[in-house]
Amino acid sequence: MGQHLRLLPHAARLALVCAGVAAAATTVHAGDLSIEVSGHQPSGGKVRAALYNDAANFLATPFKTAEVVAGSDPAVLVFRDLPAGVYAVSAYQDDNGNNKLDRGLFNIPVERYGFSRDARGDGGPPKFRDAQVELREPSAQYPIKLR
């Protein structure tokens, strides 16, 4: 019986290690989120997109960004190696290459822009919940129409 008591700490450690490995194996990493951006002008500039993973940072601090040269329509941007979850995407065509969405009178954008789920706000940008999309599978694809 004494030997069984000495083995208990080892067995407990082994059980904890196995539980940790099992927990790590069940962590879901969904993969890639592709965004098909249409409505851009193929004449120049870049199509830029920002990916947000929570409402608190929506339109302030992106989780990831991507860009492609504005060529064929649609432009495809891919966010790779994402964990499964809820995201929102904003996109715009940066016509003049200054890395920002230009705005004019009354802070209204003068470059073409759009959001996932074609979300629109009432007198301003949409809410995160209106633009949210889910990534559950190894890959997902969503459209954005620039206006």
PDB file of C-alpha atoms in Angstrom:
ATOM      1  CA  MET A   1       0.000   0.000   0.000  1.00  0.00           C
ATOM      2  CA  GLY A   2       2.943   2.345   0.653  1.00  0.00           C
ATOM      3  CA  GLN A   3       4.016   2.075  -2.972  1.00  0.00           C
ATOM      4  CA  HIS A   4       0.571   3.167  -4.135  1.00  0.00           C
ATOM      5  CA  LEU A   5       0.794   6.326  -2.019  1.00  0.00           C
ATOM      6  CA  ARG A   6       4.217   7.173  -3.458  1.00  0.00           C
ATOM      7  CA  LEU A   7       2.858   6.765  -6.985  1.00  0.00           C
ATOM      8  CA  LEU A   8      -0.124   9.038  -6.341  1.00  0.00           C
ATOM      9  CA  PRO A   9       1.775  12.317  -6.827  1.00  0.00           C
ATOM     10  CA  HIS A  10       3.186  11.020 -10.101  1.00  0.00           C
ATOM     11  CA  ALA A  11      -0.216   9.838 -11.256  1.00  0.00           C
ATOM     12  CA  ALA A  12      -1.754  13.182 -10.306  1.00  0.00           C
ATOM     13  CA  ARG A  13       0.935  15.053 -12.255  1.00  0.00           C
ATOM     14  CA  LEU A  14       0.410  12.813 -15.263  1.00  0.00           C
ATOM     15  CA  ALA A  15      -3.350  13.415 -15.101  1.00  0.00           C
ATOM     16  CA  LEU A  16      -2.791  17.184 -15.011  1.00  0.00           C
ATOM     17  CA  VAL A  17      -0.435  17.037 -17.989  1.00  0.00           C
ATOM     18  CA  CYS A  18      -2.928  14.927 -19.946  1.00  0.00           C
ATOM     19  CA  ALA A  19      -5.743  17.322 -19.067  1.00  0.00           C
ATOM     20  CA  GLY A  20      -3.634  20.271 -20.249  1.00  0.00           C
ATOM     21  CA  VAL A  21      -2.831  18.568 -23.541  1.00  0.00           C
ATOM     22  CA  ALA A  22      -6.506  17.734 -24.064  1.00  0.00           C
ATOM     23  CA  ALA A  23      -7.528  21.333 -23.338  1.00  0.00           C
ATOM     24  CA  ALA A  24      -4.943  22.672 -25.778  1.00  0.00           C
ATOM     25  CA  ALA A  25      -6.143  20.236 -28.422  1.00  0.00           C
ATOM     26  CA  THR A  26      -9.723  21.503 -28.106  1.00  0.00           C
ATOM     27  CA  THR A  27      -8.783  25.173 -28.616  1.00  0.00           C
ATOM     28  CA  VAL A  28     -10.419  26.093 -31.912  1.00  0.00           C
ATOM     29  CA  HIS A  29      -8.378  27.899 -34.537  1.00  0.00           C
ATOM     30  CA  ALA A  30     -10.743  28.433 -37.406  1.00  0.00           C
ATOM     31  CA  GLY A  31      -8.314  29.616 -40.029  1.00  0.00           C
ATOM     32  CA  ASP A  32      -8.783  32.189 -42.745  1.00  0.00           C
ATOM     33  CA  LEU A  33     -11.400  34.889 -43.270  1.00  0.00           C
ATOM     34  CA  SER A  34     -11.612  36.089 -46.890  1.00  0.00           C
ATOM     35  CA  ILE A  35     -13.225  39.404 -47.755  1.00  0.00           C
ATOM     36  CA  GLU A  36     -14.367  40.070 -51.331  1.00  0.00           C
ATOM     37  CA  VAL A  37     -14.464  43.832 -51.808  1.00  0.00           C
ATOM     38  CA  SER A  38     -16.443  45.061 -54.805  1.00  0.00           C
ATOM     39  CA  GLY A  39     -17.312  48.527 -56.033  1.00  0.00           C
ATOM     40  CA  HIS A  40     -13.775  49.903 -56.023  1.00  0.00           C
ATOM     41  CA  GLN A  41     -12.248  51.813 -58.895  1.00  0.00           C
ATOM     42  CA  PRO A  42      -9.507  49.737 -60.552  1.00  0.00           C
ATOM     43  CA  SER A  43      -7.744  52.927 -61.683  1.00  0.00           C
ATOM     44  CA  GLY A  44      -5.428  53.182 -58.726  1.00  0.00           C
ATOM     45  CA  GLY A  45      -4.743  53.180 -55.059  1.00  0.00           C
ATOM     46  CA  LYS A  46      -5.200  50.317 -52.656  1.00  0.00           C
ATOM     47  CA  VAL A  47      -8.129  48.583 -51.077  1.00  0.00           C
ATOM     48  CA  ARG A  48      -7.542  48.483 -47.325  1.00  0.00           C
ATOM     49  CA  ALA A  49      -9.458  46.527 -44.710  1.00  0.00           C
ATOM     50  CA  ALA A  50      -9.446  46.425 -40.931  1.00  0.00           C
ATOM     51  CA  LEU A  51     -10.599  43.444 -38.885  1.00  0.00           C
ATOM     52  CA  TYR A  52     -12.070  44.008 -35.416  1.00  0.00           C
ATOM     53  CA  ASN A  53     -12.636  41.284 -32.837  1.00  0.00           C
ATOM     54  CA  ASP A  54     -14.666  43.201 -30.254  1.00  0.00           C
ATOM     55  CA  ALA A  55     -17.139  46.054 -30.019  1.00  0.00           C
ATOM     56  CA  ALA A  56     -14.971  48.135 -27.668  1.00  0.00           C
ATOM     57  CA  ASN A  57     -12.264  48.577 -30.342  1.00  0.00           C
ATOM     58  CA  PHE A  58     -14.531  48.778 -33.392  1.00  0.00           C
ATOM     59  CA  LEU A  59     -13.300  51.480 -35.783  1.00  0.00           C
ATOM     60  CA  ALA A  60     -10.600  52.503 -33.271  1.00  0.00           C
ATOM     61  CA  THR A  61      -7.993  49.745 -32.902  1.00  0.00           C
ATOM     62  CA  PRO A  62      -8.044  46.944 -35.488  1.00  0.00           C
ATOM     63  CA  PHE A  63      -7.148  43.387 -34.532  1.00  0.00           C
ATOM     64  CA  LYS A  64      -5.540  42.916 -37.988  1.00  0.00           C
ATOM     65  CA  THR A  65      -5.279  44.860 -41.239  1.00  0.00           C
ATOM     66  CA  ALA A  66      -4.837  43.871 -44.879  1.00  0.00           C
ATOM     67  CA  GLU A  67      -4.427  45.646 -48.201  1.00  0.00           C
ATOM     68  CA  VAL A  68      -4.239  44.870 -51.915  1.00  0.00           C
ATOM     69  CA  VAL A  69      -3.678  46.969 -55.008  1.00  0.00           C
ATOM     70  CA  ALA A  70      -7.027  48.052 -56.439  1.00  0.00           C
ATOM     71  CA  GLY A  71      -7.078  45.891 -59.550  1.00  0.00           C
ATOM     72  CA  SER A  72      -9.712  43.415 -60.583  1.00  0.00           C
ATOM     73  CA  ASP A  73     -13.183  43.584 -59.099  1.00  0.00           C
ATOM     74  CA  PRO A  74     -13.699  42.071 -56.586  1.00  0.00           C
ATOM     75  CA  ALA A  75     -10.484  42.601 -54.667  1.00  0.00           C
ATOM     76  CA  VAL A  76      -9.854  39.726 -52.258  1.00  0.00           C
ATOM     77  CA  LEU A  77      -8.228  40.313 -48.872  1.00  0.00           C
ATOM     78  CA  VAL A  78      -7.453  37.391 -46.561  1.00  0.00           C
ATOM     79  CA  PHE A  79      -6.991  37.481 -42.802  1.00  0.00           C
ATOM     80  CA  ARG A  80      -5.057  34.320 -41.924  1.00  0.00           C
ATOM     81  CA  ASP A  81      -4.694  32.161 -38.814  1.00  0.00           C
ATOM     82  CA  LEU A  82      -7.649  33.558 -36.902  1.00  0.00           C
ATOM     83  CA  PRO A  83      -9.245  31.937 -33.890  1.00  0.00           C
ATOM     84  CA  ALA A  84     -12.915  31.075 -34.216  1.00  0.00           C
ATOM     85  CA  GLY A  85     -15.094  33.960 -33.169  1.00  0.00           C
ATOM     86  CA  VAL A  86     -17.089  37.022 -34.082  1.00  0.00           C
ATOM     87  CA  TYR A  87     -15.497  39.772 -36.171  1.00  0.00           C
ATOM     88  CA  ALA A  88     -16.454  42.936 -38.041  1.00  0.00           C
ATOM     89  CA  VAL A  89     -14.664  44.336 -41.075  1.00  0.00           C
ATOM     90  CA  SER A  90     -14.392  47.842 -42.491  1.00  0.00           C
ATOM     91  CA  ALA A  91     -12.874  48.517 -45.900  1.00  0.00           C
ATOM     92  CA  TYR A  92     -12.127  51.508 -48.107  1.00  0.00           C
ATOM     93  CA  GLN A  93     -10.287  52.448 -51.271  1.00  0.00           C
ATOM     94  CA  ASP A  94      -7.272  54.616 -50.520  1.00  0.00           C
ATOM     95  CA  ASP A  95      -7.172  56.572 -53.779  1.00  0.00           C
ATOM     96  CA  ASN A  96      -4.291  58.879 -52.877  1.00  0.00           C
ATOM     97  CA  GLY A  97      -2.120  56.471 -50.841  1.00  0.00           C
ATOM     98  CA  ASN A  98      -2.178  58.446 -47.585  1.00  0.00           C
ATOM     99  CA  ASN A  99      -3.187  55.347 -45.534  1.00  0.00           C
ATOM    100  CA  LYS A 100      -6.401  56.856 -44.196  1.00  0.00           C
ATOM    101  CA  LEU A 101     -10.025  57.283 -45.173  1.00  0.00           C
ATOM    102  CA  ASP A 102     -10.250  60.869 -46.371  1.00  0.00           C
ATOM    103  CA  ARG A 103     -13.169  62.940 -45.176  1.00  0.00           C
ATOM    104  CA  GLY A 104     -14.707  66.156 -46.374  1.00  0.00           C
ATOM    105  CA  LEU A 105     -17.309  68.571 -45.137  1.00  0.00           C
ATOM    106  CA  PHE A 106     -19.140  67.419 -41.984  1.00  0.00           C
ATOM    107  CA  ASN A 107     -16.616  64.547 -41.637  1.00  0.00           C
ATOM    108  CA  ILE A 108     -18.297  62.612 -44.463  1.00  0.00           C
ATOM    109  CA  PRO A 109     -15.940  60.169 -46.230  1.00  0.00           C
ATOM    110  CA  VAL A 110     -14.893  61.219 -49.744  1.00  0.00           C
ATOM    111  CA  GLU A 111     -13.318  57.845 -50.590  1.00  0.00           C
ATOM    112  CA  ARG A 112     -15.386  54.727 -51.207  1.00  0.00           C
ATOM    113  CA  TYR A 113     -15.956  52.610 -48.061  1.00  0.00           C
ATOM    114  CA  GLY A 114     -18.065  49.750 -46.715  1.00  0.00           C
ATOM    115  CA  PHE A 115     -18.590  47.291 -43.898  1.00  0.00           C
ATOM    116  CA  SER A 116     -19.193  43.576 -43.512  1.00  0.00           C
ATOM    117  CA  ARG A 117     -22.860  42.560 -43.815  1.00  0.00           C
ATOM    118  CA  ASP A 118     -23.327  45.827 -45.737  1.00  0.00           C
ATOM    119  CA  ALA A 119     -23.893  47.473 -42.356  1.00  0.00           C
ATOM    120  CA  ARG A 120     -24.991  51.104 -42.291  1.00  0.00           C
ATOM    121  CA  GLY A 121     -25.264  53.496 -39.395  1.00  0.00           C
ATOM    122  CA  ASP A 122     -27.906  56.090 -38.658  1.00  0.00           C
ATOM    123  CA  GLY A 123     -26.100  59.373 -39.285  1.00  0.00           C
ATOM    124  CA  GLY A 124     -22.704  57.794 -38.621  1.00  0.00           C
ATOM    125  CA  PRO A 125     -20.842  54.508 -38.726  1.00  0.00           C
ATOM    126  CA  PRO A 126     -22.625  51.244 -37.954  1.00  0.00           C
ATOM    127  CA  LYS A 127     -22.406  49.392 -34.664  1.00  0.00           C
ATOM    128  CA  PHE A 128     -20.158  46.336 -34.289  1.00  0.00           C
ATOM    129  CA  ARG A 129     -23.195  44.059 -33.900  1.00  0.00           C
ATOM    130  CA  ASP A 130     -24.588  45.254 -37.248  1.00  0.00           C
ATOM    131  CA  ALA A 131     -21.369  44.388 -39.082  1.00  0.00           C
ATOM    132  CA  GLN A 132     -20.420  41.218 -37.203  1.00  0.00           C
ATOM    133  CA  VAL A 133     -19.661  37.991 -39.021  1.00  0.00           C
ATOM    134  CA  GLU A 134     -18.772  34.602 -37.581  1.00  0.00           C
ATOM    135  CA  LEU A 135     -15.776  32.432 -38.297  1.00  0.00           C
ATOM    136  CA  ARG A 136     -16.434  28.850 -37.219  1.00  0.00           C
ATOM    137  CA  GLU A 137     -15.098  26.701 -40.031  1.00  0.00           C
ATOM    138  CA  PRO A 138     -11.595  26.360 -41.457  1.00  0.00           C
ATOM    139  CA  SER A 139     -12.420  29.257 -43.740  1.00  0.00           C
ATOM    140  CA  ALA A 140     -15.188  31.737 -44.386  1.00  0.00           C
ATOM    141  CA  GLN A 141     -15.829  34.311 -47.076  1.00  0.00           C
ATOM    142  CA  TYR A 142     -17.888  37.509 -46.868  1.00  0.00           C
ATOM    143  CA  PRO A 143     -18.569  40.335 -49.341  1.00  0.00           C
ATOM    144  CA  ILE A 144     -18.180  44.081 -48.803  1.00  0.00           C
ATOM    145  CA  LYS A 145     -19.612  46.582 -51.280  1.00  0.00           C
ATOM    146  CA  LEU A 146     -17.821  49.951 -51.358  1.00  0.00           C
ATOM    147  CA  ARG A 147     -20.045  52.985 -51.847  1.00  0.00           C
TER     148      ARG A 147
END
